[in-house]
PDB file of C-alpha atoms and ligand atoms in Angstrom:
ATOM      1  CA  MET A 148      12.378  35.852  -2.458  1.00  0.00           C
ATOM      2  CA  ASP A 149      11.885  38.630  -4.888  1.00  0.00           C
ATOM      3  CA  ARG A 150       9.601  41.642  -4.288  1.00  0.00           C
ATOM      4  CA  ARG A 151       6.785  40.188  -6.507  1.00  0.00           C
ATOM      5  CA  GLY A 152       7.049  36.902  -4.653  1.00  0.00           C
ATOM      6  CA  PHE A 153       6.930  38.659  -1.284  1.00  0.00           C
ATOM      7  CA  ILE A 154       3.863  40.570  -2.241  1.00  0.00           C
ATOM      8  CA  LYS A 155       2.212  37.465  -3.488  1.00  0.00           C
ATOM      9  CA  THR A 156       2.993  35.787  -0.201  1.00  0.00           C
ATOM     10  CA  CYS A 157       1.579  38.654   1.750  1.00  0.00           C
ATOM     11  CA  THR A 158      -1.578  38.621  -0.332  1.00  0.00           C
ATOM     12  CA  ALA A 159      -2.033  34.954   0.095  1.00  0.00           C
ATOM     13  CA  VAL A 160      -1.757  34.887   3.738  1.00  0.00           C
ATOM     14  CA  ALA A 161      -3.863  38.038   4.241  1.00  0.00           C
ATOM     15  CA  ALA A 162      -6.640  36.592   2.106  1.00  0.00           C
ATOM     16  CA  ALA A 163      -6.560  33.505   4.296  1.00  0.00           C
ATOM     17  CA  SER A 164      -6.562  35.337   7.540  1.00  0.00           C
ATOM     18  CA  LEU A 165     -10.158  36.135   7.076  1.00  0.00           C
ATOM     19  CA  ALA A 166     -10.730  32.721   8.409  1.00  0.00           C
ATOM     20  CA  SER A 167     -10.492  32.734  12.135  1.00  0.00           C
ATOM     21  CA  PRO A 168      -8.576  29.957  13.882  1.00  0.00           C
ATOM     22  CA  SER A 169     -10.643  30.221  16.927  1.00  0.00           C
ATOM     23  CA  PHE A 170     -13.831  29.639  14.898  1.00  0.00           C
ATOM     24  CA  PHE A 171     -12.323  26.542  13.367  1.00  0.00           C
ATOM     25  CA  LEU A 172     -11.661  25.052  16.703  1.00  0.00           C
ATOM     26  CA  SER A 173     -14.977  25.926  18.375  1.00  0.00           C
ATOM     27  CA  SER A 174     -16.911  24.602  15.311  1.00  0.00           C
ATOM     28  CA  LEU A 175     -15.158  21.212  15.390  1.00  0.00           C
ATOM     29  CA  LYS A 176     -17.619  18.255  15.355  1.00  0.00           C
ATOM     30  CA  ALA A 177     -16.888  14.677  16.452  1.00  0.00           C
ATOM     31  CA  GLN A 178     -17.536  13.298  13.026  1.00  0.00           C
ATOM     32  CA  GLU A 179     -15.111  15.724  11.417  1.00  0.00           C
ATOM     33  CA  LEU A 180     -12.275  13.953  13.337  1.00  0.00           C
ATOM     34  CA  GLU A 181     -13.064  10.561  11.903  1.00  0.00           C
ATOM     35  CA  LEU A 182     -11.556   8.885   8.818  1.00  0.00           C
ATOM     36  CA  LYS A 183     -13.029  10.505   5.794  1.00  0.00           C
ATOM     37  CA  PRO A 184     -12.564   8.287   2.685  1.00  0.00           C
ATOM     38  CA  TYR A 185     -11.865   9.699  -0.656  1.00  0.00           C
ATOM     39  CA  LYS A 186     -11.123   8.208  -4.061  1.00  0.00           C
ATOM     40  CA  LYS A 187      -8.294   5.564  -3.536  1.00  0.00           C
ATOM     41  CA  ALA A 188      -5.183   7.120  -5.374  1.00  0.00           C
ATOM     42  CA  VAL A 189      -2.012   5.304  -6.182  1.00  0.00           C
ATOM     43  CA  LEU A 190       1.202   7.254  -5.529  1.00  0.00           C
ATOM     44  CA  LEU A 191       3.423   7.402  -8.567  1.00  0.00           C
ATOM     45  CA  LYS A 192       6.955   8.423  -9.592  1.00  0.00           C
ATOM     46  CA  LYS A 193       7.578  11.022 -12.381  1.00  0.00           C
ATOM     47  CA  ASP A 194       7.900   8.239 -14.935  1.00  0.00           C
ATOM     48  CA  GLY A 195       4.441   7.047 -13.953  1.00  0.00           C
ATOM     49  CA  THR A 196       5.507   3.838 -12.326  1.00  0.00           C
ATOM     50  CA  PRO A 197       4.341   3.104  -8.776  1.00  0.00           C
ATOM     51  CA  LEU A 198       6.328   4.894  -6.047  1.00  0.00           C
ATOM     52  CA  LYS A 199       7.937   2.293  -3.818  1.00  0.00           C
ATOM     53  CA  PRO A 200       8.813   2.935  -0.094  1.00  0.00           C
ATOM     54  CA  GLU A 201      12.498   2.583  -0.839  1.00  0.00           C
ATOM     55  CA  ASP A 202      12.074   5.481  -3.351  1.00  0.00           C
ATOM     56  CA  ILE A 203      11.371   7.923  -0.474  1.00  0.00           C
ATOM     57  CA  ASP A 204      14.680   9.368   0.699  1.00  0.00           C
ATOM     58  CA  PRO A 205      14.405  10.181   4.536  1.00  0.00           C
ATOM     59  CA  ALA A 206      16.715  13.232   3.700  1.00  0.00           C
ATOM     60  CA  LYS A 207      14.206  14.827   1.303  1.00  0.00           C
ATOM     61  CA  GLN A 208      10.737  16.388   1.301  1.00  0.00           C
ATOM     62  CA  TYR A 209       8.098  15.359  -1.176  1.00  0.00           C
ATOM     63  CA  ILE A 210       4.887  16.861  -2.371  1.00  0.00           C
ATOM     64  CA  PHE A 211       1.808  15.452  -4.031  1.00  0.00           C
ATOM     65  CA  PHE A 212      -1.766  16.564  -4.454  1.00  0.00           C
ATOM     66  CA  TYR A 213      -4.758  14.746  -2.837  1.00  0.00           C
ATOM     67  CA  PRO A 214      -7.650  14.341  -2.480  1.00  0.00           C
ATOM     68  CA  TYR A 215      -8.264  17.176  -4.965  1.00  0.00           C
ATOM     69  CA  ARG A 216      -5.866  17.995  -7.747  1.00  0.00           C
ATOM     70  CA  SER A 217      -5.032  21.331  -6.074  1.00  0.00           C
ATOM     71  CA  THR A 218      -4.813  20.438  -2.484  1.00  0.00           C
ATOM     72  CA  PRO A 219      -1.041  19.882  -1.607  1.00  0.00           C
ATOM     73  CA  CYS A 220       0.247  17.277   0.839  1.00  0.00           C
ATOM     74  CA  VAL A 221       3.654  16.624   2.368  1.00  0.00           C
ATOM     75  CA  LEU A 222       5.101  12.991   2.033  1.00  0.00           C
ATOM     76  CA  ALA A 223       7.990  12.052   4.280  1.00  0.00           C
ATOM     77  CA  ASN A 224       9.951   8.992   5.344  1.00  0.00           C
ATOM     78  CA  LEU A 225      10.688   9.499   8.916  1.00  0.00           C
ATOM     79  CA  GLY A 226      13.392   6.889   8.775  1.00  0.00           C
ATOM     80  CA  LYS A 227      12.064   4.893  11.779  1.00  0.00           C
ATOM     81  CA  GLU A 228       8.877   3.071  12.799  1.00  0.00           C
ATOM     82  CA  VAL A 229       6.193   5.568  13.732  1.00  0.00           C
ATOM     83  CA  PRO A 230       3.539   3.943  15.985  1.00  0.00           C
ATOM     84  CA  PRO A 231      -0.107   4.880  16.111  1.00  0.00           C
ATOM     85  CA  THR A 232      -0.954   7.638  18.549  1.00  0.00           C
ATOM     86  CA  GLU A 233      -3.809   9.491  20.198  1.00  0.00           C
ATOM     87  CA  VAL A 234      -4.040  13.090  18.866  1.00  0.00           C
ATOM     88  CA  LYS A 235      -5.497  15.389  21.517  1.00  0.00           C
ATOM     89  CA  LEU A 236      -6.945  18.787  20.788  1.00  0.00           C
ATOM     90  CA  SER A 237      -7.262  21.628  23.173  1.00  0.00           C
ATOM     91  CA  ASN A 238     -11.019  21.406  23.275  1.00  0.00           C
ATOM     92  CA  GLY A 239     -10.749  18.037  24.856  1.00  0.00           C
ATOM     93  CA  THR A 240     -11.574  15.903  21.793  1.00  0.00           C
ATOM     94  CA  SER A 241      -9.112  13.431  20.402  1.00  0.00           C
ATOM     95  CA  TYR A 242      -8.625  10.813  17.595  1.00  0.00           C
ATOM     96  CA  THR A 243      -6.363   8.012  16.809  1.00  0.00           C
ATOM     97  CA  TRP A 244      -3.880   8.474  14.132  1.00  0.00           C
ATOM     98  CA  GLN A 245      -2.774   5.223  12.228  1.00  0.00           C
ATOM     99  CA  GLY A 246       1.113   5.858  12.424  1.00  0.00           C
ATOM    100  CA  GLY A 247       3.575   5.279   9.637  1.00  0.00           C
ATOM    101  CA  VAL A 248       3.092   2.800   6.692  1.00  0.00           C
ATOM    102  CA  GLY A 249       5.382   0.709   4.424  1.00  0.00           C
ATOM    103  CA  PRO A 250       7.666  -2.211   5.448  1.00  0.00           C
ATOM    104  CA  ARG A 251       9.319  -0.024   8.170  1.00  0.00           C
ATOM    105  CA  LYS A 252       6.035   1.769   9.059  1.00  0.00           C
ATOM    106  CA  SER A 253       8.032   4.905   8.520  1.00  0.00           C
ATOM    107  CA  ILE A 254       6.177   6.777   5.781  1.00  0.00           C
ATOM    108  CA  VAL A 255       3.619   9.617   6.604  1.00  0.00           C
ATOM    109  CA  ALA A 256       1.698  12.193   4.800  1.00  0.00           C
ATOM    110  CA  TYR A 257      -0.251  15.320   5.779  1.00  0.00           C
ATOM    111  CA  CYS A 258      -2.184  18.081   4.098  1.00  0.00           C
ATOM    112  CA  ALA A 259       0.211  21.072   3.351  1.00  0.00           C
ATOM    113  CA  ILE A 260      -2.399  23.652   4.259  1.00  0.00           C
ATOM    114  CA  CYS A 261      -1.508  25.346   7.447  1.00  0.00           C
ATOM    115  CA  PRO A 262      -4.316  25.267  10.141  1.00  0.00           C
ATOM    116  CA  HIS A 263      -3.369  28.715  11.140  1.00  0.00           C
ATOM    117  CA  GLN A 264      -3.972  30.916   8.183  1.00  0.00           C
ATOM    118  CA  LEU A 265      -3.942  28.448   5.323  1.00  0.00           C
ATOM    119  CA  SER A 266      -0.442  29.003   4.110  1.00  0.00           C
ATOM    120  CA  TYR A 267       0.349  26.390   1.401  1.00  0.00           C
ATOM    121  CA  PRO A 268       3.018  25.500  -1.090  1.00  0.00           C
ATOM    122  CA  THR A 269       2.574  27.208  -4.516  1.00  0.00           C
ATOM    123  CA  PRO A 270       4.668  27.006  -7.713  1.00  0.00           C
ATOM    124  CA  GLU A 271       6.269  30.306  -6.517  1.00  0.00           C
ATOM    125  CA  PHE A 272       7.183  29.454  -2.866  1.00  0.00           C
ATOM    126  CA  SER A 273       6.528  27.066  -0.098  1.00  0.00           C
ATOM    127  CA  PHE A 274       6.492  28.289   3.420  1.00  0.00           C
ATOM    128  CA  ILE A 275       5.208  25.125   5.041  1.00  0.00           C
ATOM    129  CA  ASN A 276       7.784  22.326   4.938  1.00  0.00           C
ATOM    130  CA  TYR A 277       9.028  19.096   6.307  1.00  0.00           C
ATOM    131  CA  TYR A 278      12.493  19.470   7.866  1.00  0.00           C
ATOM    132  CA  PRO A 279      14.390  16.175   7.611  1.00  0.00           C
ATOM    133  CA  GLU A 280      16.864  15.420  10.371  1.00  0.00           C
ATOM    134  CA  ASN A 281      19.684  16.646   8.023  1.00  0.00           C
ATOM    135  CA  ILE A 282      18.031  19.956   7.602  1.00  0.00           C
ATOM    136  CA  PRO A 283      17.134  21.101  11.074  1.00  0.00           C
ATOM    137  CA  SER A 284      14.823  24.164  11.604  1.00  0.00           C
ATOM    138  CA  LYS A 285      16.711  27.253  12.716  1.00  0.00           C
ATOM    139  CA  ILE A 286      13.905  28.184  15.045  1.00  0.00           C
ATOM    140  CA  VAL A 287      13.420  24.886  17.064  1.00  0.00           C
ATOM    141  CA  LYS A 288      16.958  23.616  16.132  1.00  0.00           C
ATOM    142  CA  LYS A 289      15.885  20.145  15.198  1.00  0.00           C
ATOM    143  CA  GLY A 290      14.755  18.242  12.196  1.00  0.00           C
ATOM    144  CA  GLY A 291      11.966  15.649  11.946  1.00  0.00           C
ATOM    145  CA  ILE A 292       9.266  18.372  12.096  1.00  0.00           C
ATOM    146  CA  ILE A 293       6.862  20.275   9.812  1.00  0.00           C
ATOM    147  CA  GLN A 294       7.259  23.977  10.186  1.00  0.00           C
ATOM    148  CA  CYS A 295       5.141  26.907   8.656  1.00  0.00           C
ATOM    149  CA  CYS A 296       7.446  29.974   8.327  1.00  0.00           C
ATOM    150  CA  ALA A 297       4.451  32.338   7.884  1.00  0.00           C
ATOM    151  CA  HIS A 298       3.945  32.557  11.564  1.00  0.00           C
ATOM    152  CA  LEU A 299       6.144  29.850  13.002  1.00  0.00           C
ATOM    153  CA  SER A 300       3.755  27.005  13.659  1.00  0.00           C
ATOM    154  CA  VAL A 301       5.527  23.757  14.328  1.00  0.00           C
ATOM    155  CA  PHE A 302       4.041  20.261  13.873  1.00  0.00           C
ATOM    156  CA  ASP A 303       5.148  16.752  14.828  1.00  0.00           C
ATOM    157  CA  PRO A 304       4.762  14.310  11.801  1.00  0.00           C
ATOM    158  CA  SER A 305       5.569  11.401  14.149  1.00  0.00           C
ATOM    159  CA  GLN A 306       2.481  12.119  16.212  1.00  0.00           C
ATOM    160  CA  GLY A 307      -0.300  12.678  13.884  1.00  0.00           C
ATOM    161  CA  GLY A 308       0.684  16.192  12.979  1.00  0.00           C
ATOM    162  CA  ARG A 309       0.052  17.558  16.528  1.00  0.00           C
ATOM    163  CA  VAL A 310       0.992  21.115  17.222  1.00  0.00           C
ATOM    164  CA  ILE A 311       4.330  21.581  18.920  1.00  0.00           C
ATOM    165  CA  ASP A 312       4.552  25.268  18.957  1.00  0.00           C
ATOM    166  CA  GLY A 313       3.119  28.442  17.345  1.00  0.00           C
ATOM    167  CA  PRO A 314      -0.399  29.761  16.688  1.00  0.00           C
ATOM    168  CA  ALA A 315      -1.856  26.891  14.774  1.00  0.00           C
ATOM    169  CA  PRO A 316      -5.061  25.972  16.623  1.00  0.00           C
ATOM    170  CA  PHE A 317      -5.189  22.365  15.817  1.00  0.00           C
ATOM    171  CA  PRO A 318      -3.098  19.574  14.025  1.00  0.00           C
ATOM    172  CA  LEU A 319      -2.384  19.228  10.444  1.00  0.00           C
ATOM    173  CA  THR A 320      -4.999  17.101   8.557  1.00  0.00           C
ATOM    174  CA  ALA A 321      -3.432  13.610   8.220  1.00  0.00           C
ATOM    175  CA  ILE A 322      -3.511  11.867   4.789  1.00  0.00           C
ATOM    176  CA  VAL A 323      -4.383   8.246   5.363  1.00  0.00           C
ATOM    177  CA  LEU A 324      -2.030   5.975   3.372  1.00  0.00           C
ATOM    178  CA  SER A 325      -2.174   2.299   2.720  1.00  0.00           C
ATOM    179  CA  TYR A 326       0.567  -0.110   1.549  1.00  0.00           C
ATOM    180  CA  GLU A 327      -0.584  -2.930  -0.595  1.00  0.00           C
ATOM    181  CA  ASP A 328       1.465  -5.375  -2.862  1.00  0.00           C
ATOM    182  CA  GLY A 329       4.553  -3.029  -2.704  1.00  0.00           C
ATOM    183  CA  LYS A 330       2.424   0.154  -3.624  1.00  0.00           C
ATOM    184  CA  LEU A 331       1.522   3.175  -1.628  1.00  0.00           C
ATOM    185  CA  TYR A 332      -2.027   4.510  -1.790  1.00  0.00           C
ATOM    186  CA  ALA A 333      -3.771   7.601  -0.420  1.00  0.00           C
ATOM    187  CA  VAL A 334      -7.244   6.554   0.871  1.00  0.00           C
ATOM    188  CA  GLY A 335      -8.651   9.377   2.880  1.00  0.00           C
ATOM    189  CA  THR A 336      -7.965  12.101   5.463  1.00  0.00           C
ATOM    190  CA  LEU A 337      -8.115  12.232   9.293  1.00  0.00           C
ATOM    191  CA  GLY A 338      -8.647  15.191  11.489  1.00  0.00           C
ATOM    192  CA  LYS A 339     -10.019  18.735  10.800  1.00  0.00           C
ATOM    193  CA  GLU A 340     -10.117  19.441   7.103  1.00  0.00           C
ATOM    194  CA  LEU A 341      -9.680  22.901   5.698  1.00  0.00           C
ATOM    195  CA  TYR A 342     -10.470  22.282   1.959  1.00  0.00           C
ATOM    196  CA  GLU A 343     -13.654  24.478   1.731  1.00  0.00           C
ATOM    197  CA  ASP A 344     -11.856  27.325   3.480  1.00  0.00           C
ATOM    198  CA  PHE A 345      -8.822  26.909   1.126  1.00  0.00           C
ATOM    199  CA  PHE A 346     -11.003  26.963  -1.974  1.00  0.00           C
ATOM    200  CA  ASP A 347     -12.859  29.958  -0.775  1.00  0.00           C
ATOM    201  CA  ALA A 348      -9.612  31.938   0.311  1.00  0.00           C
ATOM    202  CA  PHE A 349      -7.729  31.269  -2.818  1.00  0.00           C
ATOM    203  CA  LYS A 350     -10.423  31.068  -5.550  1.00  0.00           C
ATOM    204  CA  PRO A 351      -8.880  33.567  -7.917  1.00  0.00           C
ATOM    205  CA  ASP A 352      -5.386  31.858  -7.554  1.00  0.00           C
ATOM    206  CA  LEU A 353      -6.874  28.356  -8.112  1.00  0.00           C
ATOM    207  CA  ARG A 354      -8.878  29.583 -11.127  1.00  0.00           C
ATOM    208  CA  GLU A 355      -5.790  30.991 -12.710  1.00  0.00           C
ATOM    209  CA  ARG A 356      -3.589  27.808 -11.993  1.00  0.00           C
ATOM    210  CA  TYR A 357      -6.332  25.209 -12.917  1.00  0.00           C
ATOM    211  CA  GLY A 358      -8.611  27.068 -15.313  1.00  0.00           C
ATOM    212  CA  SER A 359     -11.717  26.957 -13.179  1.00  0.00           C
ATOM    213  CA  SER A 360     -12.826  26.411  -9.638  1.00  0.00           C
ATOM    214  CA  ARG A 361     -14.467  23.095 -10.745  1.00  0.00           C
ATOM    215  CA  LYS A 362     -11.278  21.843 -12.199  1.00  0.00           C
ATOM    216  CA  ALA A 363      -9.374  22.724  -9.070  1.00  0.00           C
ATOM    217  CA  LYS A 364     -11.785  20.522  -7.091  1.00  0.00           C
ATOM    218  CA  GLN A 365     -11.440  17.436  -9.168  1.00  0.00           C
ATOM    219  CA  LEU A 366     -10.872  14.371  -7.126  1.00  0.00           C
ATOM    220  CA  VAL A 367      -7.775  12.308  -8.105  1.00  0.00           C
ATOM    221  CA  ASP A 368      -7.121   8.617  -8.477  1.00  0.00           C
ATOM    222  CA  LYS A 369      -3.428   8.804  -8.980  1.00  0.00           C
ATOM    223  CA  CYS A 370      -0.707  11.310  -7.574  1.00  0.00           C
ATOM    224  CA  GLU A 371       2.573  12.077  -8.994  1.00  0.00           C
ATOM    225  CA  VAL A 372       5.070  12.500  -6.133  1.00  0.00           C
ATOM    226  CA  ILE A 373       7.884  14.980  -6.631  1.00  0.00           C
ATOM    227  CA  GLU A 374      10.524  16.749  -4.473  1.00  0.00           C
ATOM    228  CA  VAL A 375       9.177  20.016  -3.153  1.00  0.00           C
ATOM    229  CA  ASN A 376      12.013  21.959  -4.775  1.00  0.00           C
ATOM    230  CA  GLU A 377      10.879  20.644  -8.102  1.00  0.00           C
ATOM    231  CA  TYR A 378       7.473  22.231  -7.627  1.00  0.00           C
ATOM    232  CA  ALA A 379       8.131  25.469  -5.723  1.00  0.00           C
ATOM    233  CA  LYS A 380      10.745  27.972  -7.108  1.00  0.00           C
ATOM    234  CA  GLU A 381      11.672  28.944  -3.525  1.00  0.00           C
ATOM    235  CA  VAL A 382      11.524  26.578  -0.497  1.00  0.00           C
ATOM    236  CA  ILE A 383      11.407  28.992   2.567  1.00  0.00           C
ATOM    237  CA  ARG A 384      12.986  27.417   5.650  1.00  0.00           C
ATOM    238  CA  CYS A 385      13.297  29.190   8.973  1.00  0.00           C
TER     239      CYS A 385
HETATM  240  S1  FES B 200      -0.192  30.413   8.203  1.00  0.00           S
HETATM  241 FE1  FES B 200       0.417  31.174  10.147  1.00  0.00          FE
HETATM  242  S2  FES B 200       1.784  29.660  10.845  1.00  0.00           S
HETATM  243 FE2  FES B 200       1.156  29.016   9.047  1.00  0.00          FE
END
């Protein structure tokens, strides 16, 4: 990363650090952990045709934006059936995550905003990434995980985004997918959301990138899916 990029990284994480993780956890309410429906949005390839499960290479990481046009998500094909699971939080509450979707029930998606200090992929760099089995993390020495290199939080995408390691106080927000007539859709979220904190923390960046806060908060009904290295100039892996 060049110096300018590094300074932008520090600024982004420093701005977000005003939000306290312990506050997030203690303020969790039961209804915040239930499925929250948003606009149903079809996942598309770059050419505008529907993304099919077989288009999602298990050796790659993909990004799309949902439920708002500015809120990034990780899409991954874990290459194996991923059953539903109970996601337990450290405050004693829990919720059921639906598992993978698609013909092999192997496709999952998560909000790519880190629950620790809101690090997220930007066009300059992506600190929070999916590590396919063929690109293992240097820190935990395995693939099949999502890791945030800002402060080394590690998440399990096969278990509802639960925290495996690091300072993140709760799991990644799951993006609820559906598979209908050969097409993939995003239909809502599950788990603690951080969208309002994200919009507050990065207001100037989002205004610059999308033209206004209102435009950054537009809900989408279709999502272009691309590889993360087509979106971010630098994909930071650790
Ligand atoms: S922002 Fe700290 S681990 Fe992600």
